[in-house]
Every structure is written in C-alpha cells, then in structure tokens.
Amino acid sequence: MMSDRGRAGLTRQTMIDAALRLLDEVGLDGLTVRRLAAKLGVQSPALYWHIRTKQELLDGMADAIVQSAGMGPPRQGETWQEWLARRARAYRASLLAHRDGARIVAGAATLSPDTVRMFEAELAAMTDCGFTPVLAVRTISTLTHYITGFVLQEQATRPAAQPIDEPVPTLAAALREGGSPLSEDAFEHGLHAIITGTAAALA
C-alpha cells in the first residue's frame, strides 16, 4: 500500500505530466492505469485519490495539450486573420508534440474551467472584430475540426501502399507538382481557404 509520504508527492498534475510522457512511449492503445502507476512508482489505487476514472485522466491530458498551444485573444496590432493563422499553427504543433495527440484531444469529454475561460476570451475578442457569437464559435470549431482531422491523418499508422493498376495521370500530376496531401503546403492551403471563407462570411 502507498505510504502517506508517497501519496503527498503525487498530484493530479504530476499524473497528467507522467501520462503524457508515457503516451509518447507506448501510444494511446498502450496507455493503461497500471502502466502509469508503475511509471510513477505507486500502486494503481493511489492514482484514484486524484483522478477518479481513466476518462478523467485522458481529459486532463487533452486539456494540457490544448493549453500548450497558447490560447488567448489576438495580440496588440494583430489582425484576426493573423491571429487565427498563428493559433491554428500552434494548435497543430501542440497535437503533433505528442504521439496520438490528436486522438487524445478528439476523445476528450470535458475541458477545464481555465480552458473554457480562455475560449470565452477568444470569442469575446472576435465579436469586437465584428463577428457574431455564432460566427465566432463556428469559425473556431471549423478550424479545430480541420486541424484535428489533419493531424489524425498525419499520426495514423498505415500499411505499405499498394500499387495502383489503373492509369491515374491527373492524380500523378497533382502528387508530382504538389507533393503529399499531408505536407506543410497542403495544411497551409486548407488554413488559407478557411480564413478566406470566413472573411467572406464576415463581409
């Protein structure tokens, strides 16, 4: 059984930090409470003093990933277009920083009050730029869904590609000229399309 001294050194945050490190080692499918307890050097029941369920642990991990992207309203002098682009790139980087990061965030059931407050501050700043509350939420949601889906594809494990028997000259030309559909240029193309479309909706 865990000692009082050991329990005192274990906090919700240390558990989440350790779980993120373990995620990078074994992936989401290999992440278990037993493995986390072993990594922390405690018995599994000790973890439930701080986090009641595995889903609560996963939610905490997702929250940490989201917050690491640096949420918040635009900087002084920054246009909403520049801010959305910066926010999108930072969010993608935060998902890519951890193995299966996109799966963790996509599966989150709840986020912390701090994250919700930062999201509210972002929405309020967008309304100051002329967005309606509905358009602000839909814009952030669209960006988030795009980025999460893009990174899910980037982090997916795929079998070796099979040769295509049929002639595909248009596809071949696209891949030759544009590279992978998961390249940096491809991501920026989608990001530009969303921001441009948002500007049109705002106008």
Coordinates of N, CA and C in Angstrom, one line a residue:
M1 N 0.8 -1.2 0.0 CA 0.0 0.0 0.0 C 0.9 1.2 0.0
M2 N 0.4 2.3 -0.7 CA 1.2 3.5 -0.8 C 1.3 4.2 0.6
S3 N 2.5 4.7 0.9 CA 2.6 5.5 2.1 C 2.1 6.9 2.0
D4 N 1.8 7.5 3.2 CA 1.3 8.9 3.2 C 2.3 9.8 2.5
R5 N 3.6 9.5 2.7 CA 4.6 10.4 2.1 C 4.6 10.3 0.6
G6 N 4.4 9.0 0.1 CA 4.3 8.9 -1.4 C 3.1 9.5 -1.9
R7 N 2.0 9.4 -1.2 CA 0.7 10.0 -1.7 C 0.8 11.5 -1.7
A8 N 1.5 12.1 -0.7 CA 1.7 13.5 -0.7 C 2.4 14.0 -1.9
G9 N 3.4 13.2 -2.4 CA 4.1 13.7 -3.6 C 3.4 13.5 -4.9
L10 N 2.3 12.9 -4.9 CA 1.5 12.6 -6.1 C 0.4 13.6 -6.2
T11 N 0.3 14.3 -7.3 CA -0.7 15.3 -7.6 C -1.4 15.0 -8.9
R12 N -2.5 15.6 -9.1 CA -3.2 15.5 -10.4 C -2.3 15.9 -11.6
Q13 N -1.5 17.0 -11.4 CA -0.7 17.5 -12.4 C 0.5 16.6 -12.7
T14 N 1.1 16.0 -11.6 CA 2.2 15.1 -11.9 C 1.7 13.8 -12.6
M15 N 0.5 13.4 -12.3 CA -0.1 12.3 -13.0 C -0.3 12.6 -14.5
I16 N -0.8 13.8 -14.8 CA -1.0 14.1 -16.2 C 0.3 14.3 -16.9
D17 N 1.3 14.9 -16.3 CA 2.6 15.0 -16.9 C 3.2 13.7 -17.2
A18 N 3.1 12.7 -16.3 CA 3.7 11.4 -16.4 C 2.9 10.7 -17.5
A19 N 1.6 10.8 -17.6 CA 0.8 10.2 -18.6 C 1.1 10.6 -20.0
L20 N 1.4 11.9 -20.1 CA 1.9 12.4 -21.4 C 3.2 11.8 -21.9
R21 N 4.1 11.7 -20.9 CA 5.4 11.1 -21.2 C 5.2 9.6 -21.6
L22 N 4.3 8.9 -20.9 CA 4.0 7.5 -21.2 C 3.3 7.4 -22.5
L23 N 2.5 8.3 -22.8 CA 1.8 8.3 -24.2 C 2.8 8.4 -25.3
D24 N 3.9 9.2 -25.1 CA 4.9 9.3 -26.1 C 5.7 8.0 -26.3
E25 N 5.7 7.2 -25.2 CA 6.5 5.9 -25.3 C 5.6 4.8 -25.8
V26 N 4.4 4.7 -25.4 CA 3.6 3.5 -25.8 C 2.3 3.8 -26.7
G27 N 2.0 5.1 -26.9 CA 0.8 5.4 -27.6 C -0.5 5.2 -26.8
L28 N -1.6 5.7 -27.4 CA -2.8 5.7 -26.7 C -3.3 4.3 -26.4
D29 N -3.1 3.4 -27.3 CA -3.6 2.0 -27.1 C -2.8 1.3 -26.0
G30 N -1.6 1.7 -25.8 CA -0.8 1.1 -24.7 C -0.8 1.8 -23.4
L31 N -1.6 2.9 -23.3 CA -1.7 3.7 -22.1 C -2.7 3.1 -21.2
T32 N -2.2 2.6 -20.0 CA -3.1 2.0 -19.0 C -2.8 2.6 -17.7
V33 N -3.8 2.5 -16.8 CA -3.6 3.0 -15.4 C -2.5 2.2 -14.7
R34 N -2.4 0.9 -15.0 CA -1.4 0.1 -14.4 C 0.0 0.5 -14.8
R35 N 0.1 0.8 -16.1 CA 1.4 1.2 -16.6 C 1.8 2.6 -16.0
L36 N 0.8 3.5 -15.9 CA 1.1 4.8 -15.4 C 1.5 4.7 -13.9
A37 N 0.8 3.8 -13.1 CA 1.2 3.6 -11.7 C 2.6 3.1 -11.6
A38 N 3.0 2.2 -12.5 CA 4.3 1.7 -12.5 C 5.4 2.7 -12.8
K39 N 5.0 3.6 -13.7 CA 5.9 4.7 -14.1 C 6.1 5.7 -12.9
L40 N 5.1 5.9 -12.2 CA 5.1 6.8 -11.0 C 5.6 6.1 -9.8
G41 N 5.8 4.8 -9.8 CA 6.3 4.0 -8.7 C 5.3 3.9 -7.5
V42 N 4.0 3.7 -7.9 CA 3.0 3.6 -6.9 C 2.1 2.5 -7.3
Q43 N 1.1 2.1 -6.4 CA 0.1 1.1 -6.7 C -1.1 1.8 -7.4
S44 N -1.7 1.1 -8.3 CA -2.8 1.7 -9.1 C -3.9 2.4 -8.2
P45 N -4.3 1.8 -7.1 CA -5.4 2.5 -6.3 C -5.0 3.9 -5.9
A46 N -3.7 4.2 -5.7 CA -3.2 5.5 -5.3 C -3.6 6.6 -6.3
L47 N -3.7 6.2 -7.6 CA -4.0 7.2 -8.6 C -5.4 7.8 -8.4
Y48 N -6.3 7.0 -7.9 CA -7.7 7.4 -7.8 C -8.0 8.3 -6.7
W49 N -6.9 8.7 -5.9 CA -7.1 9.7 -4.9 C -7.2 11.1 -5.6
H50 N -6.6 11.1 -6.8 CA -6.6 12.4 -7.6 C -7.4 12.4 -8.9
I51 N -7.5 11.3 -9.5 CA -8.3 11.2 -10.7 C -9.2 10.0 -10.7
R52 N -10.5 10.1 -10.8 CA -11.4 9.0 -10.5 C -11.5 8.0 -11.6
T53 N -11.4 8.4 -12.8 CA -11.5 7.4 -13.9 C -10.4 7.7 -15.0
K54 N -10.3 6.7 -15.8 CA -9.3 6.9 -16.9 C -9.7 8.0 -17.9
Q55 N -11.0 8.1 -18.1 CA -11.5 9.2 -18.9 C -11.1 10.6 -18.4
E56 N -11.2 10.7 -17.1 CA -10.8 12.0 -16.4 C -9.3 12.2 -16.6
L57 N -8.6 11.2 -16.6 CA -7.1 11.3 -16.9 C -6.9 11.8 -18.3
L58 N -7.6 11.1 -19.3 CA -7.5 11.5 -20.7 C -7.9 12.9 -20.9
D59 N -9.0 13.3 -20.2 CA -9.5 14.7 -20.4 C -8.4 15.7 -19.9
G60 N -7.7 15.3 -18.8 CA -6.7 16.2 -18.3 C -5.5 16.3 -19.2
M61 N -5.2 15.2 -19.9 CA -4.1 15.2 -20.9 C -4.5 16.0 -22.1
A62 N -5.7 15.9 -22.5 CA -6.2 16.7 -23.6 C -6.2 18.2 -23.3
D63 N -6.6 18.5 -22.1 CA -6.6 19.9 -21.6 C -5.2 20.5 -21.7
A64 N -4.2 19.7 -21.2 CA -2.8 20.1 -21.2 C -2.3 20.4 -22.6
I65 N -2.7 19.5 -23.5 CA -2.2 19.6 -24.9 C -2.8 20.9 -25.5
V66 N -4.1 21.1 -25.3 CA -4.8 22.3 -25.8 C -4.2 23.6 -25.3
Q67 N -4.0 23.6 -23.9 CA -3.4 24.8 -23.3 C -2.0 25.1 -23.8
S68 N -1.2 24.0 -24.1 CA 0.1 24.2 -24.5 C 0.2 25.0 -25.9
A69 N -0.9 25.1 -26.6 CA -0.9 25.8 -27.9 C -0.9 27.3 -27.7
G70 N -1.2 27.8 -26.4 CA -1.2 29.2 -26.1 C -2.5 29.9 -26.6
M71 N -3.5 29.6 -25.9 CA -4.8 30.2 -26.2 C -4.8 31.6 -25.7
G72 N -5.8 32.4 -26.2 CA -6.0 33.8 -25.8 C -6.3 34.6 -27.0
P73 N -6.7 35.9 -26.8 CA -7.2 36.8 -27.8 C -6.0 37.2 -28.7
P74 N -6.2 38.0 -29.8 CA -5.1 38.5 -30.6 C -4.2 39.4 -29.8
R75 N -3.0 39.5 -30.3 CA -2.0 40.4 -29.7 C -2.3 41.8 -30.2
Q76 N -1.8 42.8 -29.5 CA -2.0 44.2 -29.9 C -1.4 44.4 -31.3
G77 N -2.3 44.9 -32.2 CA -1.9 45.2 -33.6 C -2.0 44.0 -34.5
E78 N -2.4 42.8 -34.0 CA -2.6 41.6 -34.8 C -4.0 41.6 -35.4
T79 N -4.1 41.4 -36.7 CA -5.5 41.2 -37.2 C -6.0 39.9 -36.9
W80 N -7.4 39.7 -37.0 CA -8.0 38.5 -36.6 C -7.5 37.4 -37.6
Q81 N -7.2 37.7 -38.9 CA -6.7 36.7 -39.8 C -5.3 36.2 -39.4
E82 N -4.4 37.2 -39.0 CA -3.1 36.8 -38.5 C -3.2 35.9 -37.2
W83 N -4.1 36.3 -36.3 CA -4.3 35.6 -35.1 C -4.8 34.2 -35.3
L84 N -5.8 34.0 -36.2 CA -6.3 32.7 -36.5 C -5.3 31.8 -37.1
A85 N -4.5 32.4 -38.0 CA -3.4 31.6 -38.6 C -2.4 31.1 -37.6
R86 N -2.0 32.1 -36.7 CA -1.0 31.7 -35.7 C -1.6 30.7 -34.7
R87 N -2.8 30.9 -34.3 CA -3.5 30.0 -33.4 C -3.6 28.6 -34.0
A88 N -3.9 28.5 -35.3 CA -4.0 27.2 -36.0 C -2.7 26.5 -36.0
R89 N -1.7 27.2 -36.4 CA -0.3 26.5 -36.5 C 0.2 26.1 -35.1
A90 N -0.1 26.9 -34.1 CA 0.3 26.5 -32.7 C -0.5 25.3 -32.3
Y91 N -1.8 25.2 -32.6 CA -2.6 24.1 -32.2 C -2.1 22.8 -32.9
R92 N -1.8 22.9 -34.1 CA -1.3 21.7 -34.8 C 0.0 21.3 -34.2
A93 N 0.9 22.2 -33.9 CA 2.2 21.8 -33.3 C 2.0 21.2 -32.0
S94 N 1.0 21.6 -31.2 CA 0.8 21.0 -29.9 C 0.2 19.6 -30.0
L95 N -0.6 19.3 -31.0 CA -1.1 18.0 -31.2 C 0.0 17.1 -31.7
L96 N 0.9 17.6 -32.6 CA 2.0 16.8 -33.1 C 3.1 16.6 -32.1
A97 N 3.1 17.3 -31.0 CA 4.1 17.2 -30.0 C 4.0 15.9 -29.2
H98 N 2.9 15.3 -29.3 CA 2.7 14.0 -28.5 C 2.2 12.9 -29.4
R99 N 2.7 11.7 -29.3 CA 2.2 10.6 -30.0 C 0.7 10.4 -29.8
D100 N -0.1 10.3 -30.8 CA -1.5 10.2 -30.7 C -2.2 11.4 -30.1
G101 N -1.5 12.6 -30.2 CA -2.1 13.8 -29.5 C -3.4 14.1 -30.1
A102 N -3.6 14.0 -31.4 CA -5.0 14.3 -32.0 C -6.0 13.4 -31.5
R103 N -5.7 12.1 -31.3 CA -6.7 11.1 -30.8 C -7.1 11.5 -29.3
I104 N -6.1 11.9 -28.5 CA -6.4 12.3 -27.2 C -7.4 13.4 -27.1
V105 N -7.1 14.5 -27.9 CA -7.9 15.7 -27.9 C -9.3 15.4 -28.5
A106 N -9.3 14.6 -29.5 CA -10.6 14.3 -30.2 C -11.5 13.5 -29.3
G107 N -11.0 12.7 -28.4 CA -11.8 11.9 -27.5 C -12.1 12.5 -26.2
A108 N -11.7 13.8 -26.0 CA -12.0 14.5 -24.7 C -13.5 14.7 -24.5
A109 N -13.9 14.5 -23.2 CA -15.3 14.7 -22.9 C -15.5 16.1 -22.3
T110 N -14.6 16.5 -21.5 CA -14.7 17.9 -20.9 C -13.3 18.5 -20.9
L111 N -13.3 19.9 -20.8 CA -12.1 20.6 -20.6 C -12.2 21.4 -19.4
S112 N -11.1 21.9 -18.8 CA -11.1 22.6 -17.5 C -11.7 23.9 -17.6
P113 N -12.2 24.5 -16.5 CA -12.7 25.8 -16.4 C -11.7 26.9 -16.9
D114 N -10.4 26.7 -16.7 CA -9.4 27.6 -17.2 C -9.4 27.7 -18.7
T115 N -9.5 26.5 -19.4 CA -9.6 26.5 -20.8 C -10.8 27.1 -21.4
V116 N -11.9 26.8 -20.7 CA -13.2 27.4 -21.1 C -13.2 28.9 -21.0
R117 N -12.6 29.4 -19.9 CA -12.5 30.9 -19.8 C -11.6 31.5 -20.9
M118 N -10.5 30.8 -21.3 CA -9.7 31.3 -22.3 C -10.4 31.3 -23.7
F119 N -11.2 30.3 -23.9 CA -12.0 30.2 -25.1 C -13.0 31.3 -25.1
E120 N -13.6 31.6 -24.0 CA -14.6 32.7 -23.9 C -13.9 34.0 -24.2
A121 N -12.7 34.2 -23.8 CA -11.9 35.5 -24.1 C -11.6 35.6 -25.6
E122 N -11.3 34.5 -26.2 CA -11.1 34.5 -27.6 C -12.4 34.9 -28.4
L123 N -13.5 34.3 -28.0 CA -14.8 34.6 -28.7 C -15.2 36.1 -28.5
A124 N -14.9 36.6 -27.3 CA -15.3 38.0 -27.0 C -14.4 38.9 -27.9
A125 N -13.1 38.5 -28.0 CA -12.3 39.3 -28.9 C -12.7 39.3 -30.3
M126 N -13.2 38.2 -30.8 CA -13.7 38.0 -32.2 C -15.0 38.9 -32.4
T127 N -15.8 39.0 -31.4 CA -17.0 39.8 -31.5 C -16.6 41.3 -31.6
D128 N -15.5 41.6 -30.9 CA -15.0 43.0 -31.0 C -14.5 43.3 -32.4
C129 N -14.2 42.2 -33.2 CA -13.7 42.4 -34.6 C -14.9 42.3 -35.6
G130 N -16.1 42.2 -35.1 CA -17.2 42.3 -35.9 C -17.9 40.9 -36.1
F131 N -17.4 39.9 -35.5 CA -18.0 38.6 -35.6 C -19.3 38.5 -34.7
T132 N -20.3 37.8 -35.2 CA -21.4 37.5 -34.3 C -20.9 36.4 -33.4
P133 N -21.6 36.1 -32.2 CA -21.2 35.0 -31.4 C -21.2 33.7 -32.2
V134 N -22.3 33.5 -33.0 CA -22.4 32.3 -33.7 C -21.3 32.1 -34.7
L135 N -21.0 33.1 -35.5 CA -19.9 33.0 -36.5 C -18.5 32.8 -35.8
A136 N -18.3 33.4 -34.6 CA -17.1 33.2 -33.9 C -16.9 31.7 -33.5
V137 N -18.0 31.2 -32.9 CA -17.9 29.8 -32.4 C -17.7 28.8 -33.6
R138 N -18.5 29.1 -34.7 CA -18.4 28.2 -35.9 C -17.0 28.3 -36.5
T139 N -16.4 29.5 -36.5 CA -15.1 29.7 -37.1 C -14.0 28.9 -36.3
I140 N -14.0 29.0 -35.0 CA -13.1 28.3 -34.2 C -13.3 26.8 -34.3
S141 N -14.6 26.4 -34.3 CA -14.9 25.0 -34.4 C -14.4 24.4 -35.7
T142 N -14.7 25.1 -36.8 CA -14.2 24.7 -38.1 C -12.7 24.5 -38.2
L143 N -12.0 25.5 -37.7 CA -10.5 25.4 -37.6 C -10.1 24.2 -36.8
T144 N -10.7 24.1 -35.6 CA -10.3 23.0 -34.7 C -10.6 21.6 -35.4
H145 N -11.7 21.5 -36.0 CA -12.0 20.2 -36.7 C -11.1 19.9 -37.8
Y146 N -10.8 21.0 -38.6 CA -9.8 20.8 -39.7 C -8.4 20.4 -39.2
I147 N -7.9 21.1 -38.2 CA -6.6 20.7 -37.7 C -6.5 19.4 -37.0
T148 N -7.5 19.1 -36.2 CA -7.5 17.7 -35.6 C -7.6 16.6 -36.6
G149 N -8.5 16.8 -37.6 CA -8.6 15.8 -38.7 C -7.3 15.7 -39.5
F150 N -6.6 16.8 -39.7 CA -5.4 16.8 -40.5 C -4.3 16.0 -39.7
V151 N -4.2 16.3 -38.4 CA -3.2 15.7 -37.6 C -3.5 14.2 -37.4
L152 N -4.8 13.8 -37.2 CA -5.2 12.4 -37.2 C -4.6 11.7 -38.4
Q153 N -4.7 12.3 -39.5 CA -4.2 11.6 -40.7 C -2.6 11.6 -40.7
E154 N -2.0 12.7 -40.2 CA -0.5 12.7 -40.1 C 0.0 11.6 -39.1
Q155 N -0.8 11.4 -38.0 CA -0.3 10.5 -37.0 C -0.8 9.0 -37.2
A156 N -1.6 8.8 -38.2 CA -2.2 7.5 -38.4 C -1.1 6.5 -38.8
T157 N -1.2 5.2 -38.4 CA -0.3 4.2 -38.8 C -1.0 3.5 -40.0
R158 N -0.2 3.4 -41.1 CA -0.8 2.9 -42.3 C 0.1 1.7 -42.8
P159 N -0.6 0.7 -43.5 CA 0.2 -0.3 -44.1 C 0.9 0.2 -45.3
A160 N 1.8 -0.6 -45.8 CA 2.5 -0.2 -47.0 C 1.6 0.1 -48.2
A161 N 1.8 1.1 -48.9 CA 0.9 1.5 -50.1 C 1.0 0.4 -51.2
Q162 N -0.2 0.1 -51.7 CA -0.2 -0.9 -52.8 C -0.2 -0.1 -54.1
P163 N 0.5 -0.7 -55.1 CA 0.5 0.0 -56.5 C -0.9 0.0 -57.1
I164 N -1.2 1.1 -57.8 CA -2.5 1.3 -58.5 C -2.4 0.8 -59.9
D165 N -3.3 -0.1 -60.2 CA -3.3 -0.8 -61.5 C -3.8 0.2 -62.6
E166 N -4.8 1.0 -62.3 CA -5.4 1.8 -63.3 C -4.5 3.1 -63.6
P167 N -4.6 3.6 -64.8 CA -3.9 4.8 -65.1 C -4.5 6.0 -64.4
V168 N -3.7 6.8 -63.7 CA -4.2 8.0 -63.0 C -3.3 9.2 -63.3
P169 N -3.4 9.7 -64.5 CA -2.5 10.8 -64.9 C -2.7 12.1 -64.1
T170 N -4.0 12.4 -63.8 CA -4.3 13.6 -63.1 C -3.8 13.5 -61.7
L171 N -4.0 12.4 -61.0 CA -3.5 12.2 -59.6 C -2.0 12.2 -59.6
A172 N -1.4 11.6 -60.6 CA 0.1 11.5 -60.6 C 0.7 12.9 -60.8
A173 N 0.0 13.7 -61.7 CA 0.5 15.1 -61.9 C 0.3 15.9 -60.6
A174 N -0.8 15.7 -59.9 CA -1.0 16.5 -58.7 C 0.0 16.2 -57.6
L175 N 0.3 14.9 -57.4 CA 1.3 14.5 -56.5 C 2.7 14.9 -56.9
R176 N 3.0 14.9 -58.1 CA 4.3 15.3 -58.6 C 4.5 16.8 -58.4
E177 N 3.5 17.6 -58.7 CA 3.6 19.0 -58.6 C 3.4 19.6 -57.2
G178 N 2.4 18.9 -56.4 CA 2.0 19.5 -55.1 C 2.6 18.7 -53.9
G179 N 3.1 17.5 -54.2 CA 3.6 16.7 -53.1 C 2.5 16.0 -52.3
S180 N 2.8 15.6 -51.1 CA 1.9 14.8 -50.3 C 0.7 15.7 -49.9
P181 N -0.5 15.1 -49.8 CA -1.7 15.8 -49.3 C -1.6 16.1 -47.8
L182 N -0.5 15.6 -47.2 CA -0.3 15.9 -45.8 C 1.0 16.8 -45.6
S183 N 1.4 17.5 -46.6 CA 2.5 18.3 -46.5 C 2.2 19.7 -45.8
E184 N 3.2 20.4 -45.5 CA 3.1 21.8 -44.9 C 2.3 22.6 -45.9
D185 N 2.6 22.6 -47.2 CA 1.9 23.4 -48.2 C 0.4 23.0 -48.2
A186 N 0.1 21.7 -48.1 CA -1.3 21.3 -48.1 C -2.0 21.8 -46.9
F187 N -1.4 21.8 -45.7 CA -2.0 22.3 -44.5 C -2.3 23.8 -44.7
E188 N -1.3 24.5 -45.2 CA -1.5 26.0 -45.3 C -2.6 26.3 -46.3
H189 N -2.7 25.5 -47.3 CA -3.8 25.7 -48.3 C -5.1 25.6 -47.7
G190 N -5.3 24.6 -46.8 CA -6.6 24.4 -46.1 C -6.9 25.6 -45.2
L191 N -5.8 26.0 -44.4 CA -5.9 27.0 -43.5 C -6.3 28.3 -44.2
H192 N -5.6 28.6 -45.3 CA -5.9 29.8 -46.1 C -7.4 29.8 -46.6
A193 N -7.8 28.6 -47.0 CA -9.2 28.5 -47.5 C -10.2 28.8 -46.4
I194 N -10.0 28.4 -45.2 CA -10.9 28.6 -44.1 C -10.9 30.1 -43.7
I195 N -9.8 30.7 -43.6 CA -9.7 32.1 -43.3 C -10.3 33.0 -44.3
T196 N -10.0 32.7 -45.6 CA -10.6 33.4 -46.7 C -12.1 33.3 -46.7
G197 N -12.6 32.1 -46.5 CA -14.0 31.9 -46.5 C -14.7 32.6 -45.3
T198 N -14.0 32.6 -44.2 CA -14.5 33.3 -43.0 C -14.6 34.8 -43.3
A199 N -13.6 35.4 -44.0 CA -13.6 36.8 -44.3 C -14.8 37.1 -45.2
A200 N -15.1 36.2 -46.1 CA -16.3 36.4 -47.0 C -17.6 36.4 -46.2
A201 N -17.7 35.4 -45.3 CA -18.9 35.3 -44.4 C -19.0 36.6 -43.5
L202 N -17.9 37.1 -43.0 CA -17.9 38.2 -42.2 C -18.4 39.5 -43.0
A203 N -17.9 39.6 -44.2 CA -18.3 40.7 -45.1 C -19.8 40.7 -45.4

